[in-house]
Short mmCIF file of C-alpha atoms and ligand atoms in Angstrom, two decimals:
data_model
loop_
_atom_site.label_atom_id
_atom_site.label_comp_id
_atom_site.label_asym_id
_atom_site.label_seq_id
_atom_site.Cartn_x
_atom_site.Cartn_y
_atom_site.Cartn_z
CA UNK A 1 76.85 109.14 92.02
CA UNK A 2 75.46 106.73 89.52
CA UNK A 3 76.15 106.05 85.90
CA UNK A 4 73.88 105.54 82.92
CA UNK A 5 70.87 103.35 83.58
CA UNK A 6 70.57 104.35 87.26
CA UNK A 7 67.62 102.73 89.00
CA UNK A 8 66.14 103.14 92.48
CA UNK A 9 68.42 104.33 95.28
CA UNK A 10 70.91 101.70 96.42
CA UNK A 11 73.51 101.56 99.12
CA UNK A 12 77.28 101.41 98.59
CA UNK A 13 79.59 101.59 95.64
CA UNK A 14 79.01 99.64 92.46
CA UNK A 15 82.28 98.92 90.71
CA UNK A 16 82.74 97.16 87.38
CA UNK A 17 86.19 95.65 86.85
CA UNK A 18 87.23 94.83 83.27
CA UNK A 19 89.40 91.74 83.15
CA UNK A 20 91.07 90.04 80.23
CA UNK A 21 92.33 86.46 80.22
CA UNK A 22 95.88 86.32 78.89
CA UNK A 23 98.45 83.58 78.29
CA UNK A 24 100.72 83.26 81.34
CA UNK A 25 103.62 85.67 80.78
CA UNK A 26 106.29 82.96 80.99
CA UNK A 27 104.39 80.93 78.35
CA UNK A 28 104.17 83.77 75.79
CA UNK A 29 105.53 82.86 72.38
CA UNK A 30 104.92 83.72 68.75
CA UNK A 31 103.91 81.08 66.18
CA UNK A 32 106.83 81.06 63.72
CA UNK A 33 104.48 80.39 60.77
CA UNK A 34 101.46 82.64 61.41
CA UNK A 35 103.53 85.25 63.33
CA UNK A 36 100.67 85.60 65.84
CA UNK A 37 100.66 85.00 69.57
CA UNK A 38 100.18 81.32 70.48
CA UNK A 39 97.04 81.21 72.63
CA UNK A 40 95.61 77.71 72.09
CA UNK A 41 96.68 75.13 74.66
CA UNK A 42 98.71 77.71 76.58
CA UNK A 43 98.00 78.07 80.33
CA UNK A 44 96.23 81.36 81.02
CA UNK A 45 95.60 83.73 83.90
CA UNK A 46 93.74 86.94 84.67
CA UNK A 47 95.87 89.73 83.20
CA UNK A 48 98.09 90.61 86.21
CA UNK A 49 97.23 94.37 86.40
CA UNK A 50 93.52 93.38 86.24
CA UNK A 51 94.10 91.26 89.35
CA UNK A 52 95.35 94.45 91.02
CA UNK A 53 92.26 96.32 89.76
CA UNK A 54 90.01 93.59 91.19
CA UNK A 55 91.83 93.75 94.54
CA UNK A 56 91.41 97.55 94.59
CA UNK A 57 87.66 97.13 93.92
CA UNK A 58 87.27 94.51 96.67
CA UNK A 59 89.04 96.83 99.14
CA UNK A 60 86.71 99.70 98.19
CA UNK A 61 83.73 97.39 98.81
CA UNK A 62 85.10 96.61 102.28
CA UNK A 63 85.02 100.35 103.06
CA UNK A 64 81.87 101.47 101.24
CA UNK A 65 79.78 98.32 100.80
CA UNK A 66 78.08 97.74 97.45
CA UNK A 67 78.98 95.36 94.65
CA UNK A 68 81.94 94.33 92.53
CA UNK A 69 81.05 93.10 89.05
CA UNK A 70 83.58 91.73 86.58
CA UNK A 71 83.33 92.04 82.83
CA UNK A 72 85.25 90.47 79.98
CA UNK A 73 85.11 90.17 76.21
CA UNK A 74 86.49 87.00 74.70
CA UNK A 75 85.86 83.32 73.98
CA UNK A 76 83.90 81.19 76.48
CA UNK A 77 87.21 79.85 77.82
CA UNK A 78 87.42 83.26 79.57
CA UNK A 79 84.77 81.92 82.00
CA UNK A 80 87.70 80.33 83.84
CA UNK A 81 89.05 83.78 84.79
CA UNK A 82 85.62 85.20 85.57
CA UNK A 83 84.94 82.28 87.92
CA UNK A 84 88.31 82.81 89.57
CA UNK A 85 87.41 86.48 90.08
CA UNK A 86 84.15 85.41 91.75
CA UNK A 87 86.07 82.94 93.93
CA UNK A 88 88.32 85.87 94.92
CA UNK A 89 85.26 87.84 96.03
CA UNK A 90 83.52 89.46 93.04
CA UNK A 91 79.71 89.35 93.26
CA UNK A 92 78.85 88.56 89.64
CA UNK A 93 80.41 88.40 86.19
CA UNK A 94 79.53 89.18 82.56
CA UNK A 95 81.14 87.74 79.44
CA UNK A 96 80.57 89.19 75.98
CA UNK A 97 81.34 86.36 73.61
CA UNK A 98 80.58 86.13 69.92
CA UNK A 99 82.40 84.89 66.83
CA UNK A 100 81.64 88.27 65.25
CA UNK A 101 83.98 89.87 67.83
CA UNK A 102 87.01 87.80 66.70
CA UNK A 103 89.96 89.88 65.47
CA UNK A 104 88.89 92.98 67.40
CA UNK A 105 91.63 95.53 67.94
CA UNK A 106 91.42 98.06 70.77
CA UNK A 107 88.74 100.20 69.07
CA UNK A 108 85.94 97.57 68.89
CA UNK A 109 87.14 96.11 72.22
CA UNK A 110 86.53 99.43 73.97
CA UNK A 111 83.30 99.93 72.04
CA UNK A 112 81.99 96.47 73.00
CA UNK A 113 82.97 96.73 76.67
CA UNK A 114 81.40 100.18 76.98
CA UNK A 115 78.15 98.84 75.45
CA UNK A 116 78.18 96.03 78.04
CA UNK A 117 78.82 98.52 80.87
CA UNK A 118 75.94 100.62 79.58
CA UNK A 119 73.70 97.54 79.61
CA UNK A 120 74.77 96.62 83.18
CA UNK A 121 74.01 100.26 84.07
CA UNK A 122 73.83 102.00 87.44
CA UNK A 123 77.57 101.98 88.18
CA UNK A 124 79.82 104.35 90.11
CA UNK A 125 83.27 103.24 89.07
CA UNK A 126 84.89 101.26 86.25
CA UNK A 127 88.35 99.85 86.93
CA UNK A 128 90.74 98.51 84.31
CA UNK A 129 94.33 97.35 84.48
CA UNK A 130 96.97 99.77 83.18
CA UNK A 131 97.58 97.44 80.20
CA UNK A 132 97.61 93.77 79.25
CA UNK A 133 100.62 91.48 79.19
CA UNK A 134 99.74 90.10 75.73
CA UNK A 135 99.14 93.28 73.70
CA UNK A 136 100.07 96.05 76.13
CA UNK A 137 98.52 99.01 74.35
CA UNK A 138 96.83 100.56 77.39
CA UNK A 139 94.17 101.92 74.98
CA UNK A 140 91.12 100.04 76.16
CA UNK A 141 90.47 101.77 79.53
CA UNK A 142 90.65 105.32 78.10
CA UNK A 143 88.58 104.14 75.09
CA UNK A 144 85.80 102.88 77.38
CA UNK A 145 85.76 106.18 79.30
CA UNK A 146 85.52 108.04 75.99
CA UNK A 147 82.56 105.94 74.78
CA UNK A 148 80.75 106.31 78.11
CA UNK A 149 81.51 110.04 78.31
CA UNK A 150 82.88 109.77 81.86
CA UNK A 151 86.11 111.20 83.36
CA UNK A 152 89.16 108.97 83.74
CA UNK A 153 92.36 108.81 85.81
CA UNK A 154 95.05 106.49 84.45
CA UNK A 155 98.00 104.59 85.92
CA UNK A 156 96.90 104.84 89.57
CA UNK A 157 98.66 103.02 92.37
CA UNK A 158 96.16 104.13 95.05
CA UNK A 159 92.49 105.07 94.89
CA UNK A 160 90.01 106.41 97.41
CA UNK A 161 86.35 107.30 97.10
CA UNK A 162 84.66 109.99 99.18
CA UNK A 163 81.73 112.40 98.77
CA UNK A 164 80.84 111.19 95.30
CA UNK A 165 84.38 111.62 93.99
CA UNK A 166 87.31 109.33 93.27
CA UNK A 167 90.89 110.33 94.04
CA UNK A 168 93.75 108.50 92.31
CA UNK A 169 97.46 108.72 93.05
CA UNK A 170 99.90 108.01 90.24
CA UNK A 171 103.67 107.71 90.43
CA UNK A 172 105.65 110.03 88.17
CA UNK A 173 109.38 110.34 87.58
CA UNK A 174 110.12 112.65 90.50
CA UNK A 175 107.34 111.80 92.92
CA UNK A 176 103.59 111.23 92.92
CA UNK A 177 100.60 113.23 91.78
CA UNK A 178 96.98 112.97 92.91
CA UNK A 179 94.00 113.59 90.64
CA UNK A 180 90.37 113.72 91.60
CA UNK A 181 87.13 113.62 89.61
CA UNK A 182 83.40 113.12 90.10
CA UNK A 183 81.80 109.68 89.90
CA UNK A 184 80.90 107.88 87.73
CA UNK A 185 84.49 107.60 86.50
CA UNK A 186 87.01 105.14 85.09
CA UNK A 187 90.38 104.49 86.71
CA UNK A 188 93.21 102.32 85.38
CA UNK A 189 95.28 100.53 88.01
CA UNK A 190 99.03 99.98 88.06
CA UNK A 191 100.51 96.51 88.00
CA UNK A 192 101.85 95.43 91.39
CA UNK A 193 100.26 98.27 93.42
CA UNK A 194 98.64 95.80 95.82
CA UNK A 195 98.67 92.07 96.59
CA UNK A 196 95.66 90.35 95.01
CA UNK A 197 93.93 87.99 97.44
CA UNK A 198 93.66 84.26 96.77
CA UNK A 199 90.32 82.59 95.96
CA UNK A 200 88.49 81.44 99.11
CA UNK A 201 86.61 78.21 99.78
CA UNK A 202 83.35 80.19 100.16
CA UNK A 203 84.04 81.86 96.84
CA UNK A 204 84.70 78.53 95.14
CA UNK A 205 81.42 77.15 96.54
CA UNK A 206 79.55 80.18 95.12
CA UNK A 207 81.11 79.42 91.72
CA UNK A 208 80.18 75.74 91.99
CA UNK A 209 76.53 76.64 92.69
CA UNK A 210 76.55 78.47 89.35
CA UNK A 211 74.35 81.18 87.91
CA UNK A 212 76.76 84.04 88.58
CA UNK A 213 78.19 84.46 85.05
CA UNK A 214 75.94 86.09 82.45
CA UNK A 215 76.78 85.60 78.75
CA UNK A 216 75.89 88.21 76.16
CA UNK A 217 76.27 88.08 72.39
CA UNK A 218 77.00 91.07 70.13
CA UNK A 219 73.29 91.16 69.26
CA UNK A 220 72.35 91.27 72.97
CA UNK A 221 74.30 94.53 73.16
CA UNK A 222 72.80 95.89 69.94
CA UNK A 223 76.29 96.23 68.43
CA UNK A 224 76.41 97.22 64.79
CA UNK A 225 78.30 94.53 62.78
CA UNK A 226 80.45 97.13 61.00
CA UNK A 227 81.79 98.44 64.34
CA UNK A 228 82.97 95.13 65.82
CA UNK A 229 85.49 92.37 65.10
CA UNK A 230 87.84 92.61 62.15
CA UNK A 231 85.49 94.92 60.20
CA UNK A 232 85.49 97.46 63.01
CA UNK A 233 89.27 97.30 63.58
CA UNK A 234 91.35 100.05 61.95
CA UNK A 235 94.70 98.45 62.97
CA UNK A 236 96.48 96.66 60.14
CA UNK A 237 99.39 94.43 61.10
CA UNK A 238 101.68 94.96 58.11
CA UNK A 239 104.61 92.90 59.38
CA UNK A 240 105.65 91.04 62.50
CA UNK A 241 109.29 90.17 63.10
CA UNK A 242 110.52 87.85 65.79
CA UNK A 243 113.92 88.62 67.25
CA UNK A 244 116.36 85.73 67.50
CA UNK A 245 118.41 86.36 70.61
CA UNK A 246 122.04 85.21 70.44
CA UNK A 247 123.00 82.41 72.83
CA UNK A 248 124.52 83.65 76.07
CA UNK A 249 128.10 82.61 76.69
CA UNK A 250 127.48 82.21 80.42
CA UNK A 251 131.14 82.85 81.23
CA UNK A 252 131.99 82.64 84.94
CA UNK A 253 135.23 83.98 86.43
CA UNK A 254 136.39 81.66 89.19
CA UNK A 255 139.48 83.68 90.23
CA UNK A 256 139.88 85.66 93.47
CA UNK A 257 137.40 88.60 93.58
CA UNK A 258 139.99 91.30 92.77
CA UNK A 259 141.27 89.34 89.75
CA UNK A 260 137.77 88.27 88.68
CA UNK A 261 136.56 91.90 88.68
CA UNK A 262 139.54 92.98 86.55
CA UNK A 263 138.90 90.12 84.10
CA UNK A 264 135.18 90.94 83.98
CA UNK A 265 135.94 94.60 83.21
CA UNK A 266 138.38 93.56 80.46
CA UNK A 267 135.75 91.27 78.95
CA UNK A 268 133.11 94.03 79.06
CA UNK A 269 135.57 96.48 77.43
CA UNK A 270 136.44 93.95 74.72
CA UNK A 271 132.74 93.46 73.96
CA UNK A 272 132.21 97.23 73.80
CA UNK A 273 129.76 97.19 76.75
CA UNK A 274 131.83 99.68 78.79
CA UNK A 275 134.44 102.20 77.60
CA UNK A 276 138.00 102.80 78.88
C1 FAD B 1 99.39 95.41 66.50
C2 FAD B 1 98.31 94.55 67.15
C3 FAD B 1 97.64 93.63 66.37
C4 FAD B 1 96.64 92.82 66.93
N1 FAD B 1 95.99 91.93 66.15
C5 FAD B 1 95.02 91.17 66.67
C6 FAD B 1 94.33 90.26 65.87
O1 FAD B 1 94.57 90.15 64.69
N2 FAD B 1 93.36 89.50 66.45
C7 FAD B 1 93.08 89.63 67.79
O2 FAD B 1 92.18 88.94 68.28
N3 FAD B 1 93.72 90.49 68.57
C8 FAD B 1 94.67 91.27 68.04
N4 FAD B 1 95.33 92.14 68.82
C9 FAD B 1 94.99 92.18 70.21
C10 FAD B 1 93.83 93.09 70.49
O3 FAD B 1 94.00 94.35 69.91
C11 FAD B 1 93.76 93.25 71.96
O4 FAD B 1 93.71 92.02 72.59
C12 FAD B 1 92.54 94.00 72.47
O5 FAD B 1 92.15 95.03 71.63
C13 FAD B 1 92.82 94.60 73.83
O6 FAD B 1 93.94 95.42 73.73
P1 FAD B 1 95.11 95.27 74.75
O7 FAD B 1 95.30 93.83 75.04
O8 FAD B 1 96.25 96.08 74.28
O9 FAD B 1 94.48 95.93 76.06
P2 FAD B 1 94.97 97.19 76.90
O10 FAD B 1 94.44 98.44 76.32
O11 FAD B 1 96.43 97.11 77.19
O12 FAD B 1 94.15 96.81 78.20
C14 FAD B 1 93.92 97.74 79.25
C15 FAD B 1 92.85 97.17 80.14
O13 FAD B 1 91.61 97.10 79.43
C16 FAD B 1 90.87 95.96 79.88
N5 FAD B 1 90.70 95.03 78.76
C17 FAD B 1 91.42 94.91 77.64
N6 FAD B 1 90.93 93.92 76.86
C18 FAD B 1 89.87 93.42 77.51
C19 FAD B 1 88.93 92.38 77.24
N7 FAD B 1 88.98 91.65 76.11
N8 FAD B 1 87.96 92.14 78.16
C20 FAD B 1 87.89 92.86 79.30
N9 FAD B 1 88.74 93.85 79.62
C21 FAD B 1 89.72 94.13 78.73
C22 FAD B 1 91.70 95.32 80.99
O14 FAD B 1 91.31 95.91 82.22
C23 FAD B 1 93.11 95.76 80.62
O15 FAD B 1 94.00 95.74 81.71
C24 FAD B 1 96.33 92.95 68.28
C25 FAD B 1 97.01 93.91 69.06
C26 FAD B 1 97.99 94.69 68.51
C27 FAD B 1 98.71 95.71 69.37
#
């Protein structure tokens, strides 16, 4: 149950968790001039579903032993999130960082991350979040699985590993369905499916000692310049419009409940929110 680059026999499960650093959701805003997301000087965090993916990986390690590695592509400021992931319990981290990767859409992002996973090698499972809070395409996980030629199960709220296979449960409109496939595989994890643990003092000391985050450039991964960054990105943003929300009236009815409800219904009817 090992992926590309398998070496001598090892014990336990080796999971790679892809994490992206994103601006904190409540701080998200669009630059009115450039019409792009404001990222500079904005407090950031590990993309929330990726925190759930990391927690799922740490729980699998508690059952099966092995290693949890975290991987990210982005500027060196992303080290902050990788170090937090180590403080939460990850064993080691990898950051692919290169100016040539700037402007990557989901195609070169998936291509770059899969090249890094291939270089790490000898893995059983890759976990991603279901999507990010800053671009929310949900393309990257399936793209990585496609590049690596491994099976994938998306939008899982529970995962188990047994007998060289992974089983993932996903919620659907009228219940839940469970899918299973052979390892190595990629699974994307639902936001909020577990409670990510806090960093520990031991974890913070491991970070402080250093040496646990490896940096790779595009050249280290042998990435072809035409397949990365802006040049390798087929998405063209033709137009971005920001929506100006009208001010809320904030009207409060202070009458007795029976009267207040009648007044509220009248107001909703007048505004065309409810009929009759
Ligand atoms: C219309 C549009 C235009 C864009 N234009 C630009 C642009 O001009 N310049 C620019 O820089 N970006 C741009 N982006 C953002 C860029 O495409 C994404 O940041 C990147 O491709 C990842 O896509 P995503 O955030 O939708 O990830 P998703 O596919 O939603 O992410 C799913 C999962 O994949 C993993 N993942 C995703 N990204 C990373 C990462 N970097 N490292 C590690 N794991 C990761 C995480 O586990 C994540 O939960 C644009 C996005 C859109 C939708």
